[in-house]
Amino acid sequence: MTIPTVGIIGSGFSGICAAIKVKKQLGITARIFEVSEDLGGTWNHNTYPGCACDVDSHVYSFSFAKNPNWTEKFSSSPEIKEYIRDVAKRFNVYNDIQFKTHVVRATWLESENKWKLDWTQDGMPIETSYFDYIFSGLGPLRVPHIPDKFKAFEGTVVHTSKWDSSIDFTNKRVAVIGTGASAIQAIPHLVKVAATLDTYQRTNSWIIDRYQMRFSRFVKFLFTYLPFTMFLYRAFFFFLWEYLYTLMGYPNSRTSKMISRYIRYRMIKRLTNKGRGDLVPVLVPDYAIGCKRGALSDDYLETLCAENVRINRVPIKNIVGRTIITEDGRISEYDIVCLATGFKTTSILGDLQVTGRNSLSLNKLWETSYPKTYKSVGIHGFPNFFMLAGPASILGHSSVVFMIEQQVKLAINSIKYAQKHDLVAMEPTAEAQDKFINELLEDLKDTAWSSGCDSWYKNERGEIFALWSGTATSFWWKLRRTNYTDDYIKYGKTECTERP
């Protein structure tokens, strides 16, 4: 039996997971293309002060590579990146990564039933490689959203995902644009050195107590030499995070209302404890918890109470020189503008052009219509193409690493099915894909995510495209019950046996 070839685009959690499982379960050494100079995906690019995960470290890690030595309950970006590196080396896939390589195009060749990848490394001329299977591990948090109006600012501008550690914020007048996770994490650190800091908020965020803690040497000892204790710890917090789905999935339930009241109470309490009850109507949101992704922080609200911090909720009208002019006529001058404006999450493929069967462009298809997938992994019209951490797979309450593992399992099982039945390619049927999407959209209707606010979970048409509608456990069950016989179009050695 001919061993198929596998190409993987990206070396974050998705790409590394796929490479490890392909090697371990199929005996295939995949070729990994990484555009950056190092692995880690979003954890390689996001290095702003305070950058950390908002899910427990022991849950936000691979089930097959548990780490007893996490230093904190919520790990920092450098520690997560180091974990990914250690895992890649431990499972012998690190040397399979081709760094500084930009994949320009992925084209399905129907005459050969292969994927053609055009790529360029470190600015050199474009080269071409051919693969039987492709995994897209690009991830949604990759292309920074930089509003055009800030290009006119004549001072220093830095985006949190493109952090420049050489910028000195000491005694500077700083404006932070945005109120997402990066702003919530960075502001408490920037305030310590800045002369003044103004935060420009379009909408505020629900802030939940983080309760950060460091793991003692004794706990690490237990996790290392009594791994069952680490398994129990991981399982407990996995299901605790699962329980939080109640907030988003059943916003009108008694449990959800009780938790929501407590979170609101804690936000008000923290502000009034600092003597800033006047900030309650400014900072406590009025939309359903979970509609937008909330944030964990032990010091963000307290920081906004500082004397050198000013909160601005009035929209920005114009940028002139080093000044920001708001719609109420206020003119404020700054030395540095920090853009915590998130990512272009609808640009799932970025500048990678993907062309499938019958010259169908995935980029144009998803730009003009809802980004349909089959169980978040396969795409009708794109044989042997596996999407990881893309549409319908992101969670609003728990670890995306768990979701990635389930996606990779489905992809591996698809390849095994093809090998067993002497197939060269498979793709989901249009009917199976439509059924999955229709059920997904129906399940999303009564959730907090559909309650009306704007969030990065939605596209320009207001459609929720990024999220899985249920718990992580239900995702596992959905993918586990895949019907490879009825839900896929099969391609034989010479032609498609069920070509539509």
XYZ file of C-alpha atoms in Angstrom:
500
model
C 0.000 0.000 0.000
C 1.335 3.409 -0.998
C 1.926 5.702 1.973
C 0.038 8.986 1.424
C 1.723 12.349 1.798
C 0.497 14.989 4.221
C 1.056 18.742 4.274
C 0.204 20.869 7.307
C -0.112 24.656 7.193
C 0.672 26.222 10.566
C 2.564 25.082 13.662
C 0.381 26.209 16.523
C -1.651 23.802 18.639
C -3.574 22.634 15.535
C -0.604 21.952 13.307
C 1.483 20.271 15.991
C -1.428 18.061 17.083
C -2.062 16.978 13.487
C 1.616 16.256 12.853
C 1.948 14.146 15.994
C -1.183 12.094 15.351
C -0.386 11.579 11.664
C 3.053 10.262 12.599
C 1.927 8.186 15.568
C -1.243 6.628 14.121
C -0.487 6.515 10.397
C 3.293 6.289 10.318
C 3.444 9.364 8.084
C 5.921 12.195 8.545
C 4.041 15.317 7.583
C 5.658 18.407 6.133
C 4.757 21.436 8.225
C 4.792 24.920 6.699
C 5.149 27.809 9.145
C 5.203 31.422 7.983
C 6.946 32.700 11.129
C 10.452 32.128 12.411
C 9.206 29.926 15.231
C 6.315 27.643 16.160
C 3.456 28.428 18.512
C 0.861 30.187 16.359
C -0.962 32.887 18.315
C 1.303 32.245 21.321
C 4.335 33.071 19.196
C 2.882 36.338 17.895
C 1.216 37.683 21.038
C 3.918 38.874 23.396
C 2.329 41.985 24.861
C 2.753 42.490 28.626
C 0.359 40.334 30.617
C -0.521 38.040 27.699
C -1.893 34.798 29.132
C -4.523 32.111 28.612
C -7.959 32.447 30.221
C -8.449 28.664 30.584
C -6.742 26.504 33.213
C -3.285 25.405 32.105
C -4.002 21.740 32.753
C -7.120 21.937 30.570
C -5.506 24.101 27.898
C -3.032 21.385 26.937
C -2.970 18.115 25.025
C -4.541 15.079 26.678
C -1.640 12.992 25.345
C 1.019 15.399 26.642
C -0.007 16.463 30.113
C 2.401 18.818 31.846
C 2.891 18.423 35.621
C 5.135 21.490 35.758
C 2.818 24.346 34.861
C 3.856 27.219 37.102
C 0.462 28.938 37.309
C -3.218 28.117 37.034
C -3.470 30.432 34.009
C -0.254 30.243 32.030
C 1.542 33.122 30.381
C 2.183 33.290 26.655
C 5.910 32.421 26.937
C 5.177 29.329 29.043
C 2.515 28.094 26.614
C 4.827 28.599 23.666
C 7.567 26.679 25.480
C 5.090 23.874 26.173
C 4.248 23.615 22.454
C 7.955 23.534 21.629
C 8.638 20.802 24.192
C 5.751 18.700 22.875
C 6.921 19.100 19.277
C 10.417 17.944 20.225
C 9.207 15.132 22.485
C 7.114 13.643 19.675
C 9.784 14.246 17.033
C 7.911 16.673 14.793
C 9.900 19.850 15.488
C 12.420 19.063 12.752
C 9.563 18.532 10.292
C 8.690 22.236 10.430
C 9.786 24.448 7.541
C 9.982 27.949 9.033
C 9.669 31.319 7.292
C 7.543 29.663 4.629
C 4.463 31.370 3.237
C 1.991 29.069 1.508
C 0.463 31.164 -1.264
C -1.975 28.759 -2.910
C -3.500 25.339 -2.334
C -5.051 23.865 -5.486
C -6.832 20.527 -5.874
C -5.689 18.730 -9.025
C -8.641 16.600 -10.133
C -6.649 14.672 -12.728
C -4.195 13.499 -10.061
C -6.362 13.601 -6.927
C -3.682 15.588 -5.134
C -3.202 18.999 -3.576
C -0.715 21.345 -5.167
C 0.859 23.791 -2.704
C 2.692 26.866 -3.975
C 4.960 28.358 -1.332
C 7.850 30.709 -0.889
C 10.501 30.595 1.797
C 12.151 33.704 3.173
C 11.310 35.778 0.092
C 12.738 33.299 -2.418
C 10.961 32.360 -5.704
C 7.788 30.297 -5.427
C 8.219 26.521 -5.213
C 5.641 23.764 -5.525
C 4.916 20.615 -3.507
C 2.232 17.952 -3.906
C 0.283 16.188 -1.153
C -2.508 13.662 -0.835
C -3.903 15.368 2.266
C -3.805 18.909 3.618
C -4.452 20.129 7.166
C -5.162 23.839 7.591
C -3.999 24.865 11.049
C -4.043 28.603 10.477
C -6.408 29.414 13.340
C -8.784 32.396 13.691
C -6.532 34.672 15.794
C -3.909 35.390 13.188
C -4.634 38.418 10.984
C -4.629 41.598 13.138
C -7.486 44.055 12.703
C -5.948 47.502 12.263
C -8.535 50.240 11.558
C -7.419 52.461 8.695
C -8.007 55.707 10.612
C -5.044 55.023 12.908
C -2.617 55.070 9.999
C -2.877 58.864 10.222
C -1.521 58.973 13.782
C 1.930 60.569 13.728
C 3.116 59.148 17.023
C 3.943 55.525 17.805
C 1.300 52.916 16.948
C 1.550 49.306 18.090
C -0.939 46.443 17.812
C -1.004 43.961 20.678
C -0.452 41.034 18.274
C 2.605 42.757 16.776
C 4.139 43.905 20.020
C 7.395 45.845 19.908
C 9.196 45.392 23.211
C 11.612 48.211 22.345
C 8.859 50.812 22.768
C 9.305 52.684 26.047
C 5.990 53.584 27.691
C 7.654 55.303 30.641
C 6.022 58.673 31.365
C 4.209 58.579 28.036
C 0.652 59.622 27.234
C -0.960 56.385 26.081
C -4.266 55.618 24.386
C -5.504 52.015 24.336
C -8.145 51.249 21.717
C -10.420 48.283 22.482
C -11.707 46.331 25.457
C -11.059 42.723 24.507
C -8.774 40.236 26.214
C -5.526 41.874 25.110
C -6.571 45.286 26.455
C -7.768 43.778 29.723
C -4.466 41.981 30.188
C -2.128 44.744 28.973
C -3.642 47.843 30.610
C -2.718 46.926 34.226
C 0.921 46.609 33.143
C 1.029 49.753 30.997
C -0.530 51.927 33.701
C 2.379 51.183 36.020
C 4.792 53.140 33.806
C 2.655 55.478 31.694
C 2.099 59.087 32.696
C -1.544 58.841 31.635
C -3.608 56.125 29.983
C -6.904 56.681 28.186
C -8.950 53.631 27.236
C -11.344 53.987 24.313
C -14.242 51.596 24.690
C -16.904 50.873 22.121
C -18.507 48.262 24.392
C -17.368 47.082 27.793
C -16.654 43.494 28.832
C -17.872 41.217 31.569
C -14.974 40.741 33.975
C -14.832 37.574 36.066
C -12.524 37.083 39.025
C -9.488 35.183 37.876
C -8.193 33.767 41.156
C -4.734 33.265 39.728
C -2.430 31.026 41.734
C 0.990 29.453 41.482
C 1.442 25.712 41.789
C 3.687 24.781 44.696
C 6.615 22.393 44.374
C 4.629 19.859 46.386
C 1.731 19.956 43.906
C 4.121 19.577 40.990
C 5.715 16.639 42.805
C 2.315 14.991 43.188
C 1.426 15.582 39.552
C 4.770 14.173 38.420
C 5.011 11.038 40.551
C 1.304 10.400 41.134
C -0.066 11.263 37.674
C -3.531 10.098 38.661
C -3.789 13.216 40.842
C -3.091 15.370 37.790
C -5.705 13.433 35.838
C -8.270 14.098 38.569
C -7.347 17.800 38.719
C -7.623 18.143 34.944
C -10.941 16.269 34.846
C -12.426 18.356 37.649
C -11.645 21.659 35.970
C -12.596 20.363 32.521
C -16.104 19.607 33.754
C -16.206 22.820 35.778
C -15.590 24.773 32.569
C -18.211 22.595 30.887
C -20.687 23.663 33.554
C -20.092 27.294 32.574
C -21.737 26.503 29.266
C -24.984 26.984 31.181
C -24.332 30.724 31.107
C -24.158 30.861 27.324
C -26.257 27.910 26.254
C -29.215 28.480 28.567
C -29.210 32.229 29.363
C -32.783 32.174 30.672
C -32.270 29.279 33.041
C -32.345 29.731 36.801
C -28.706 28.636 37.080
C -27.571 31.088 34.423
C -29.419 33.973 36.042
C -27.942 33.104 39.433
C -24.360 33.015 38.078
C -24.951 36.217 36.110
C -26.177 38.042 39.204
C -23.087 36.946 41.122
C -20.701 38.121 38.385
C -22.474 41.449 38.213
C -22.348 41.739 42.011
C -18.600 41.050 42.026
C -17.908 43.705 39.378
C -19.894 46.303 41.333
C -18.249 45.273 44.598
C -14.748 45.595 43.185
C -15.449 49.077 41.817
C -17.143 50.358 44.967
C -14.332 48.942 47.107
C -12.035 51.338 45.228
C -14.424 54.205 45.844
C -15.493 54.376 42.203
C -19.186 53.577 42.258
C -19.505 56.188 39.518
C -17.865 53.725 37.125
C -20.508 51.045 37.616
C -22.824 52.283 34.817
C -19.771 52.810 32.610
C -18.059 49.440 33.065
C -20.770 46.914 33.929
C -22.292 45.634 30.658
C -25.995 45.443 29.944
C -25.852 42.546 27.468
C -26.073 38.830 28.310
C -22.935 37.273 29.757
C -21.245 35.259 27.036
C -22.732 37.192 24.117
C -19.212 38.514 23.711
C -16.307 36.577 25.127
C -15.796 37.623 28.726
C -12.452 37.986 30.423
C -10.774 36.859 33.619
C -8.837 39.442 35.596
C -7.928 40.197 39.179
C -6.704 43.748 38.537
C -8.286 45.250 35.400
C -11.243 46.907 37.127
C -9.025 48.176 39.933
C -6.600 49.620 37.383
C -9.355 51.600 35.675
C -9.989 53.298 39.026
C -6.484 54.793 39.068
C -6.057 58.578 38.930
C -4.007 58.505 35.733
C -6.634 56.486 33.825
C -9.490 57.987 31.837
C -12.328 55.993 30.253
C -13.787 57.239 26.981
C -16.993 55.747 25.568
C -17.537 58.377 22.864
C -16.739 57.137 19.321
C -13.576 58.391 17.637
C -14.282 60.844 14.822
C -10.848 61.660 13.473
C -7.078 61.390 13.924
C -4.995 64.532 13.339
C -1.263 64.474 13.960
C -0.845 63.064 17.473
C -4.393 63.828 18.549
C -7.562 61.774 18.739
C -10.794 63.707 18.202
C -14.017 62.165 19.478
C -17.522 62.889 18.243
C -18.249 65.140 21.218
C -15.407 67.444 20.126
C -12.848 66.384 22.750
C -9.258 66.597 21.501
C -6.627 64.485 23.275
C -2.923 64.301 22.464
C -0.887 61.101 22.870
C 2.623 59.786 22.438
C 1.620 56.158 21.869
C -1.531 54.489 20.568
C -1.912 50.835 21.506
C -4.372 48.979 19.291
C -6.097 46.166 21.175
C -8.517 45.791 18.301
C -8.341 42.036 17.897
C -8.229 40.050 14.696
C -9.976 39.711 11.363
C -11.598 36.470 12.403
C -13.717 36.323 9.255
C -10.515 36.197 7.190
C -10.076 32.577 8.172
C -7.731 31.768 5.314
C -5.918 35.107 5.279
C -4.092 35.495 1.981
C -3.940 31.737 1.382
C -5.925 31.016 -1.782
C -7.659 27.628 -1.674
C -9.157 26.184 -4.864
C -11.062 22.916 -4.784
C -12.941 20.688 -7.194
C -14.344 22.325 -10.357
C -12.080 25.369 -9.691
C -14.214 26.401 -6.722
C -12.557 29.135 -4.645
C -13.027 28.598 -0.922
C -12.085 32.218 -0.279
C -14.844 33.596 -2.515
C -17.320 30.987 -1.324
C -16.891 31.961 2.328
C -16.782 35.683 1.564
C -20.200 35.610 -0.081
C -22.027 32.937 1.923
C -22.075 31.252 5.312
C -18.811 29.284 5.845
C -20.183 25.769 5.749
C -18.223 22.766 6.968
C -19.011 19.173 7.792
C -18.568 18.784 11.532
C -16.096 21.711 11.390
C -13.447 19.584 9.633
C -14.399 18.608 6.081
C -15.700 20.902 3.328
C -17.847 19.822 0.389
C -15.989 20.440 -2.856
C -12.575 20.225 -1.205
C -11.463 16.581 -1.026
C -8.815 15.521 1.504
C -8.783 18.988 3.041
C -9.102 19.209 6.825
C -9.915 22.487 8.555
C -8.733 22.822 12.167
C -9.838 25.520 14.647
C -11.999 27.086 11.971
C -15.742 27.750 11.658
C -18.070 25.908 14.066
C -15.257 24.741 16.331
C -14.457 27.642 18.661
C -15.758 27.598 22.214
C -17.041 30.483 24.273
C -16.451 28.742 27.578
C -13.607 26.188 27.513
C -10.432 24.908 25.866
C -10.096 24.951 22.093
C -7.214 22.462 22.447
C -9.760 19.758 23.302
C -11.723 20.683 20.182
C -8.612 20.465 18.015
C -7.890 16.957 19.285
C -11.394 15.833 18.297
C -11.027 17.390 14.847
C -7.718 15.634 14.284
C -9.283 12.319 15.339
C -11.978 12.725 12.698
C -9.363 13.553 10.051
C -7.197 10.563 10.995
C -10.216 8.256 10.905
C -11.101 9.612 7.466
C -7.638 8.751 6.163
C -7.832 5.294 7.762
C -11.219 4.706 6.119
C -9.807 5.732 2.730
C -6.836 3.400 3.124
C -9.026 0.489 4.207
C -11.353 0.906 1.225
C -8.614 1.652 -1.312
C -9.753 5.244 -1.896
C -7.555 8.127 -2.985
C -9.829 10.882 -1.707
C -12.999 11.706 0.239
C -15.126 14.770 0.792
C -18.389 15.297 2.680
C -21.594 15.302 0.691
C -23.497 18.561 0.325
C -26.466 16.964 2.108
C -24.432 15.889 5.139
C -22.779 19.307 5.343
C -26.096 21.161 5.105
C -27.617 18.944 7.776
C -24.756 19.697 10.157
C -24.948 23.460 9.556
C -28.743 23.596 9.833
C -28.625 21.793 13.174
C -25.812 24.067 14.355
C -27.692 27.263 13.495
C -30.882 25.964 15.067
C -29.029 25.118 18.290
C -27.473 28.596 18.402
C -30.813 30.427 18.258
C -31.649 30.531 21.951
C -28.109 30.991 23.260
C -26.514 34.125 24.691
C -24.438 34.416 21.518
C -27.646 35.174 19.593
C -28.894 37.777 22.051
C -27.931 40.791 19.981
C -24.440 42.117 20.764
C -21.563 42.379 18.303
C -18.701 39.946 18.734
C -15.861 38.348 16.807
C -17.946 35.183 16.710
C -20.021 36.812 13.945
C -19.274 37.743 10.350
C -20.157 40.975 8.560
C -23.688 39.707 7.966
C -24.236 39.146 11.684
C -24.148 35.351 11.354
C -22.529 33.336 14.136
C -19.960 31.322 12.217
C -17.050 30.672 14.577
C -18.725 28.852 17.449
C -19.728 25.341 18.243
C -23.227 25.498 19.677
C -22.835 23.112 22.602
C -20.438 21.816 25.200
C -17.018 20.411 24.407
C -18.333 16.981 25.388
C -21.190 17.223 22.887
C -18.642 18.126 20.191
C -16.690 14.970 21.025
C -19.875 12.927 20.726
C -20.916 14.573 17.452
C -17.576 13.893 15.755
C -17.307 10.415 17.229
C -20.588 9.436 15.555
C -19.442 10.210 12.010
C -20.919 8.064 9.243
C -18.050 7.635 6.789
C -20.160 5.373 4.571
C -23.126 7.654 3.897
C -21.810 11.158 4.594
C -18.873 11.174 2.161
C -18.241 11.183 -1.572
C -15.549 8.615 -2.377
C -12.874 8.832 -5.035
C -11.451 5.565 -6.363
C -8.060 4.961 -7.902
C -8.977 6.313 -11.311
C -12.143 8.323 -10.839
C -14.725 9.423 -8.309
C -17.052 6.502 -7.636
C -19.862 8.854 -6.652
C -19.023 12.038 -8.521
C -21.848 14.561 -8.207
